[in-house]
Each structure stands twice: as structure tokens, then as C-alpha cells.
Short mmCIF file of C-alpha atoms in Angstrom, two decimals:
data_model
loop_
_atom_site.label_atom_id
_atom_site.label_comp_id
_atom_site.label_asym_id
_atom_site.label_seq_id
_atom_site.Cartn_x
_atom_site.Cartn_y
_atom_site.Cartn_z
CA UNK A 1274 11.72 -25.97 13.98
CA UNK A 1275 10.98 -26.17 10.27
CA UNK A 1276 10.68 -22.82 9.65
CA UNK A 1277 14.00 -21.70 11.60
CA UNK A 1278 16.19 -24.24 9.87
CA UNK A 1279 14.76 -24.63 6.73
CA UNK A 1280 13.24 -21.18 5.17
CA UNK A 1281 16.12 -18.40 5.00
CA UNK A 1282 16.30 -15.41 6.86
CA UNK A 1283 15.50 -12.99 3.83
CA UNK A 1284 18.11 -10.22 2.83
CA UNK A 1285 17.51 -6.93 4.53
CA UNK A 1286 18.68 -4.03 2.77
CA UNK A 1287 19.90 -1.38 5.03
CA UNK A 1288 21.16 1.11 2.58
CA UNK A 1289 18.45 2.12 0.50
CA UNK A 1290 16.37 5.17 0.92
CA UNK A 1291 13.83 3.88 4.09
CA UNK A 1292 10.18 2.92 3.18
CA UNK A 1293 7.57 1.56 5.61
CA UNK A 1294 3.84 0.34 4.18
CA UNK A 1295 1.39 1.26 6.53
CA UNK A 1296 -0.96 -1.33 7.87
CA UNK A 1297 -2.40 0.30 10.71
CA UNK A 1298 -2.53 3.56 12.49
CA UNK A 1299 -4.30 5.41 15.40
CA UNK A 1300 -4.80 8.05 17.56
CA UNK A 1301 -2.61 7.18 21.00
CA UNK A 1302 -4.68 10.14 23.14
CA UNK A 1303 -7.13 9.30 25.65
CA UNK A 1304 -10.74 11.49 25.15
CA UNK A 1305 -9.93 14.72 27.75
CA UNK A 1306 -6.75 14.63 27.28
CA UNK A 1307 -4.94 17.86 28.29
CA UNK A 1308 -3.98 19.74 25.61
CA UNK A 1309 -0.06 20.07 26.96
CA UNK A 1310 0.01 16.45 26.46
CA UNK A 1311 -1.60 15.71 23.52
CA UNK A 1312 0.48 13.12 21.36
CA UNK A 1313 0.64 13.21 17.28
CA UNK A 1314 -0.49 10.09 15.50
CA UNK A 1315 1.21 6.44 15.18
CA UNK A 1316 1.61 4.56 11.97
CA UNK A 1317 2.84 0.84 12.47
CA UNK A 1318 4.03 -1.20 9.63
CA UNK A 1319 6.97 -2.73 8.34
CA UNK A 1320 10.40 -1.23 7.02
CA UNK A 1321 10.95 -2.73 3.46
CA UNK A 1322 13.96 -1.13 3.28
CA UNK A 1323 16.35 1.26 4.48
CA UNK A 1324 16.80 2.65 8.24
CA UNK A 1325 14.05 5.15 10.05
CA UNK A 1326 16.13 6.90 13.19
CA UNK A 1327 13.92 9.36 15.60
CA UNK A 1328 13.96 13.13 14.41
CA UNK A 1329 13.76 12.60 10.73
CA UNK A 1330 11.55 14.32 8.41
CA UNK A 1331 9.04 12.17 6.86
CA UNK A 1332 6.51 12.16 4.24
CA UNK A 1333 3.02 10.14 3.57
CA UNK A 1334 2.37 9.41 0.13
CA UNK A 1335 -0.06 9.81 -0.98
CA UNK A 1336 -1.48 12.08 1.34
CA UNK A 1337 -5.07 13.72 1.62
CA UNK A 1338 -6.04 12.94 -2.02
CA UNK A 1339 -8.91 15.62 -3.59
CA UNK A 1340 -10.68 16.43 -6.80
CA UNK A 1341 -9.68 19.44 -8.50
CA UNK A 1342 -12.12 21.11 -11.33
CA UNK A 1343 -9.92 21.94 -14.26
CA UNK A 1344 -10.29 24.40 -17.27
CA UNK A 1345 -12.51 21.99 -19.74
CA UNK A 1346 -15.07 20.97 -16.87
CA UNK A 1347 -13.31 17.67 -15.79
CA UNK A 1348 -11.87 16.75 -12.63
CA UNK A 1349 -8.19 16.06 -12.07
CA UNK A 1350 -7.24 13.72 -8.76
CA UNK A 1351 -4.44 15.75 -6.87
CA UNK A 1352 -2.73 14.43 -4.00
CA UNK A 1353 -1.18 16.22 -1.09
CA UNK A 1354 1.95 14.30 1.06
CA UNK A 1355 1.62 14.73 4.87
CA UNK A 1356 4.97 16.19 6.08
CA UNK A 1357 6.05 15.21 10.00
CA UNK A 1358 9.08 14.49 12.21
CA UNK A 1359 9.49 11.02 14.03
CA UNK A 1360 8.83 11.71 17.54
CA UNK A 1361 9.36 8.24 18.39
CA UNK A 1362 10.15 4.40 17.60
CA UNK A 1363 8.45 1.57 19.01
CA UNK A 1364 8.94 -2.82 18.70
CA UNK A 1365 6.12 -3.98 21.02
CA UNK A 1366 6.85 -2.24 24.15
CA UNK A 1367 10.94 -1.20 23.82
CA UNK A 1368 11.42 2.38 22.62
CA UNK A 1369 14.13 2.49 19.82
CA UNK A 1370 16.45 5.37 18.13
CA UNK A 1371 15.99 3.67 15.19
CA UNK A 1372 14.14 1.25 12.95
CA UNK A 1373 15.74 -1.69 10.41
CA UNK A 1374 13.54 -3.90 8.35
CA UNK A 1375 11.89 -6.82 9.41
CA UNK A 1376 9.51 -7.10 12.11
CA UNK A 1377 6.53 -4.63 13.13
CA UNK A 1378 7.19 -0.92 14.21
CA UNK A 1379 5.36 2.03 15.40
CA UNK A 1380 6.23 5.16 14.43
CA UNK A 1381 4.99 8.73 16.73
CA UNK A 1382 5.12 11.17 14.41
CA UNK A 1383 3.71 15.11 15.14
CA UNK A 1384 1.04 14.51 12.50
CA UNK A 1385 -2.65 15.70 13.70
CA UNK A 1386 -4.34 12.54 15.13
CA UNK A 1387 -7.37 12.96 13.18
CA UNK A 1388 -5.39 11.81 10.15
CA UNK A 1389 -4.38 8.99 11.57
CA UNK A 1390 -7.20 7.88 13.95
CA UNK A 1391 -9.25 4.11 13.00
CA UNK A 1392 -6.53 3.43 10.27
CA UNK A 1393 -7.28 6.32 7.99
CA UNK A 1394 -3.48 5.94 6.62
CA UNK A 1395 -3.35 2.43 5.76
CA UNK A 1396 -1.91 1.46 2.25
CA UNK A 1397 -0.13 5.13 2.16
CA UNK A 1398 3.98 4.45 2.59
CA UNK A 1399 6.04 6.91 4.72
CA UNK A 1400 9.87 7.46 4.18
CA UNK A 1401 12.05 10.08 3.96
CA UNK A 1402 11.02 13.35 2.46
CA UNK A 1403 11.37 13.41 -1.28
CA UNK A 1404 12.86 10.36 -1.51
CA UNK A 1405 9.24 8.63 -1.95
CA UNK A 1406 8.37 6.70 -5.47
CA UNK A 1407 5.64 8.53 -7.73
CA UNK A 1408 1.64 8.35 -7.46
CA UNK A 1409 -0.46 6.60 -9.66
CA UNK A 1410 -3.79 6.92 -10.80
CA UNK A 1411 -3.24 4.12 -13.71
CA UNK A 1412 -0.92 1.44 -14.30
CA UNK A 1413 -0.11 -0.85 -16.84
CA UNK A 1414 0.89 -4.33 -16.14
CA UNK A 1415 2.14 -7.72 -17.00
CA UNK A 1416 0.03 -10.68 -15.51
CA UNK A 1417 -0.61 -14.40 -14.77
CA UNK A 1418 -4.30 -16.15 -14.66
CA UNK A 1419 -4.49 -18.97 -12.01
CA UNK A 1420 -5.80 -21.47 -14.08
CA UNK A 1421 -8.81 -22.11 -11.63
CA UNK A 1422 -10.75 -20.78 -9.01
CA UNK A 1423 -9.32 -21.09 -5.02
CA UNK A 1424 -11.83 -22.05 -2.31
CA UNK A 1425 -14.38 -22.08 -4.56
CA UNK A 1426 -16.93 -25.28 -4.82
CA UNK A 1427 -19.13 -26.03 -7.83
CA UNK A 1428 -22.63 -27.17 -7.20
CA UNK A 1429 -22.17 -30.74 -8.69
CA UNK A 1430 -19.05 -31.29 -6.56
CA UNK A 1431 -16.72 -31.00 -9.29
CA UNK A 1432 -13.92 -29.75 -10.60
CA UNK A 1433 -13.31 -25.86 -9.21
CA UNK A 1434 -14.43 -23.15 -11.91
CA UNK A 1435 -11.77 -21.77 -14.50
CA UNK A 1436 -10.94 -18.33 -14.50
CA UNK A 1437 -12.26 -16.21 -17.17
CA UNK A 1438 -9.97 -13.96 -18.96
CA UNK A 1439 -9.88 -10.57 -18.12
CA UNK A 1440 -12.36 -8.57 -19.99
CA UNK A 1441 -12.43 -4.56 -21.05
CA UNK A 1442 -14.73 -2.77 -18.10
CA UNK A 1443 -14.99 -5.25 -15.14
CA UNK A 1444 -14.00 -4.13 -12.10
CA UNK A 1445 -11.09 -6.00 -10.14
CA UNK A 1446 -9.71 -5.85 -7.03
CA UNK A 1447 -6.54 -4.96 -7.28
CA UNK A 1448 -3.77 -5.21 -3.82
CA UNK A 1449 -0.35 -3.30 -4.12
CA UNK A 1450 1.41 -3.52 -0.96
CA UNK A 1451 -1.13 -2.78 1.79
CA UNK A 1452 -3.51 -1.11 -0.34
CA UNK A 1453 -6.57 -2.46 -1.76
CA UNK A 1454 -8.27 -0.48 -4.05
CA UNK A 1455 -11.18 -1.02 -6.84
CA UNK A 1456 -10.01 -1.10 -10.84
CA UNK A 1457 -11.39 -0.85 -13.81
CA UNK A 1458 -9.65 -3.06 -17.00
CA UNK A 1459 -9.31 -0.31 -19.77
CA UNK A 1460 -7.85 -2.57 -21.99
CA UNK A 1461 -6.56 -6.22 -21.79
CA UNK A 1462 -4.17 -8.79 -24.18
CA UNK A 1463 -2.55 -12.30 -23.25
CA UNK A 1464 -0.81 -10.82 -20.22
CA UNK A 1465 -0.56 -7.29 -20.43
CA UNK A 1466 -3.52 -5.05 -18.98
CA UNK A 1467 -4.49 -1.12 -18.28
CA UNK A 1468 -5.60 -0.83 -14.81
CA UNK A 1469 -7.26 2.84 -13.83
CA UNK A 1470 -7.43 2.29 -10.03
CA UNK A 1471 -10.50 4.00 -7.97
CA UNK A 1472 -7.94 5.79 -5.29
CA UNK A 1473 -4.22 6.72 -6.39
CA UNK A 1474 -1.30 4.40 -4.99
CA UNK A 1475 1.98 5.51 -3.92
CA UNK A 1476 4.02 2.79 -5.87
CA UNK A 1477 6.49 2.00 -8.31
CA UNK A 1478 7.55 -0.34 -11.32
CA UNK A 1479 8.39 -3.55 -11.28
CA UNK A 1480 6.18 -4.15 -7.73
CA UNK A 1481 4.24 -7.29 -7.94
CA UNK A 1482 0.23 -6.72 -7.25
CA UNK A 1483 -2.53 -9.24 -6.73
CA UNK A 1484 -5.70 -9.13 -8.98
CA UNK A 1485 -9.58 -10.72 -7.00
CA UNK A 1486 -12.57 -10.80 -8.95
CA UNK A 1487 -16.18 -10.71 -7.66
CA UNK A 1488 -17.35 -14.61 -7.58
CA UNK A 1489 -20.47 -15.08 -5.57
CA UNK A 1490 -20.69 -11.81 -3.52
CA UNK A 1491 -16.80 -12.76 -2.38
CA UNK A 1492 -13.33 -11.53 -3.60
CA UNK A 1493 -11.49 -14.19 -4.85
CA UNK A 1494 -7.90 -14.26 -5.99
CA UNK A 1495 -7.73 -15.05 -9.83
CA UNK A 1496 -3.89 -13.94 -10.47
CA UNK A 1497 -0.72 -11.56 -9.80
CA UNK A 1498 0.93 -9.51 -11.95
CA UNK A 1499 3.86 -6.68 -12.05
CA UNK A 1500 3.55 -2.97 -12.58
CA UNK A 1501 5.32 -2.01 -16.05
CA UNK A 1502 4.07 1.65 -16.42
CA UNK A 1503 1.87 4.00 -14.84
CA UNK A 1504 0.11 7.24 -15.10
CA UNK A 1505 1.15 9.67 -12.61
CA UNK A 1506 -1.02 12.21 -10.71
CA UNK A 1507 0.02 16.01 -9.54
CA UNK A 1508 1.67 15.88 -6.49
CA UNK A 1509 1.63 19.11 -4.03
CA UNK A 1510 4.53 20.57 -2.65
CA UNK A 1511 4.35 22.39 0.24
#
């Protein structure tokens, strides 16, 4: 009752370009299925914005990411977007022509199922083609330092442990949308850090992250922060 009087309905914005965060996906066919039946794969998540209708064209960002050897001997990370069609919309068990934000949806697309089988797309974001933010392999960004530790009990009983400050070279969890991925402080002042992140997120400024640090074989939450910059990988087009 407390949470349907008291807690507002938040805003959903219906006109922006559509954008769904993964969080699951899988393959829908059965083993031996006949191969005049075969379904493409299901990604469920939630709209953040924006309207998904059936019979769109669709992009995954970012993609099937792979190492490329460049000129100098290095490697360069270069992502390539899946490109589909919806197929279908689904809430629960009601099929839909088309998607708004809020709530949880699954989307049939005609992508191969292998891609999509035991959640091999979660933390990628689907939307509209080319209408998806950039890639990043790095970011830069502003953040906040709980002042102590959550969940976490000191041997003597007491007080909880005070976070550290970040420090050049540890490795942080870091969670943008539904992606966690490993990352590396290159650099770090009061509140502003360099981030190079282990696998390249499909994200854009101003979107508000979570930072864990290893404490006793366990991730634990030590702050937020919000992306200011980033460095952005190649992208193939089709």
C-alpha cells in the first residue's frame, strides 16, 4: 500500500530513440527441433526509453567483440553490432505489437540462437539501428566514496572498515547498466578517475555506474560515480 501511494510512478519517455538493457537471453528451440521451425533468439530486458513495435530493425551493441593485430604489433579491441528484425513482443505470456518502458519484455528477434543461448547477450543494449550510443573501452569519471564499508564486520565487533581511496592499478568492479565488467584505475584525484574496462560497454555520458572492490574474497560496493568522457573503440559496419 506504501509503495502505490507513496513512491511515484516514474516518468516514461516515449519519444526518444528506443533502448532496452539486456538482462537475460536464450535460445527458445527445443534440441531436434525441425529445421522449418527453428525460432531466432530472445533478449528480455527493460525499455529505458522510447517504443520497440514488431518488424523493426535492430542492433546489439556491442556485438561479437574481437582482437585485431595492428601495424606496430599491438592489438586493437573491435566490436561488431548484431543486426536483426523483431519477430516478436512478449509481457509474460500476452504477445504485443509493441513495447513502452517499464516492466519486463521479451523480444524474438531472427538472430542465430547460438548468440543468444545461456545469456551470452547480457549487458549489450538493443535499439534501433544506428541510433545506438558509442562503445567504450575507457571512461573517465566523476565519483563518490561511501565513507565505510556495507555488510562488512570487523573482527573486534566494531565499527565497519573505511574505504580506502582509490589507488592507480587496482582492479574494480565496475556495473554500467546490466553490465559488469573488471577495471583497472589508470589514474585517480579527489573524485575524478580513468577507468580502462576489461570488455567494451555500449554506453554513454552522464550514465551513473557503481564501483565494488575486492574485500575478503567478496565484491563489495565502495561508491557510484558518472561517466564524463570515454575512449571509443572501432565499430563495424556491415
Amino acid at each position: 500500500e506504501y509503495l502505490v501511494h507513496k513512491i511515484p510512478v516514474p516518468v516514461r519517455d516515449f519519444t526518444s530513440v528506443p533502448r532496452l538493457i539486456v538482462i537475460r537471453s536464450f535460445d527458445v528451440n527445443k534440441p531436434g527441433q525441425d529445421v522449418h521451425d527453428l525460432q531466432g533468439g530472445v533478449a528480455g530486458g527493460s525499455i529505458l526509453q522510447g517504443v520497440l513495435r514488431v518488424g523493426d530493425e535492430i542492433e546489439v551493441r556491442p556485438g561479437i567483440v574481437t582482437k585485431k593485430e595492428d601495424g606496430s604489433g599491438g592489438t586493437t579491441v573491435v566490436c561488431s553490432p548484431i543486426f536483426s528484425r523483431i519477430s516478436s513482443l512478449y509481457a509474460e505470456s500476452n504477445d504485443l505489437q509493441y513495447a513502452v518502458p517499464g516492466g519486463l519484455i521479451g523480444v524474438g528477434t531472427r538472430i542465430d540462437p547460438t548468440l543468444t543461448r545461456a545469456d551470452r547477450l547480457v549487458g549489450q543494449v538493443l535499439g534501433k539501428r544506428g541510433q545506438l550510443p558509442e562503445v567504450f573501452a575507457e571512461i573517465e569519471i566523476s565519483y563518490y566514496l561511501l565513507r565505510r564499508l556495507l555488510g562488512v564486520k570487523t573482527s573486534d565487533g566494531g565499527k565497519q572498515a573505511k574505504v580506502q581511496k582509490l589507488t592507480k592499478g587496482e582492479i574494480l568492479m565496475v556495473n554500467i547498466g546490466s553490465t559488469g565488467t573488471g577495471g583497472k584505475v589508470e589514474g585517480a584525484k579527489s573524485d575524478l578517475a580513468k577507468i580502462s574496462l576489461t570488455q567494451p560497454v555500449c554506453t554513454q555520458e552522464g550514465e551513473k555506474i557503481a564501483l565494488s572492490r575486492r574485500v575478503d574474497k567478496h565484491w563489495r560496493l565502495i561508491g557510484w560515480g558518472e561517466i564524463k568522457r570515454g575512449k571509443k573503440i572501432e565499430v563495424l559496419e556491415p
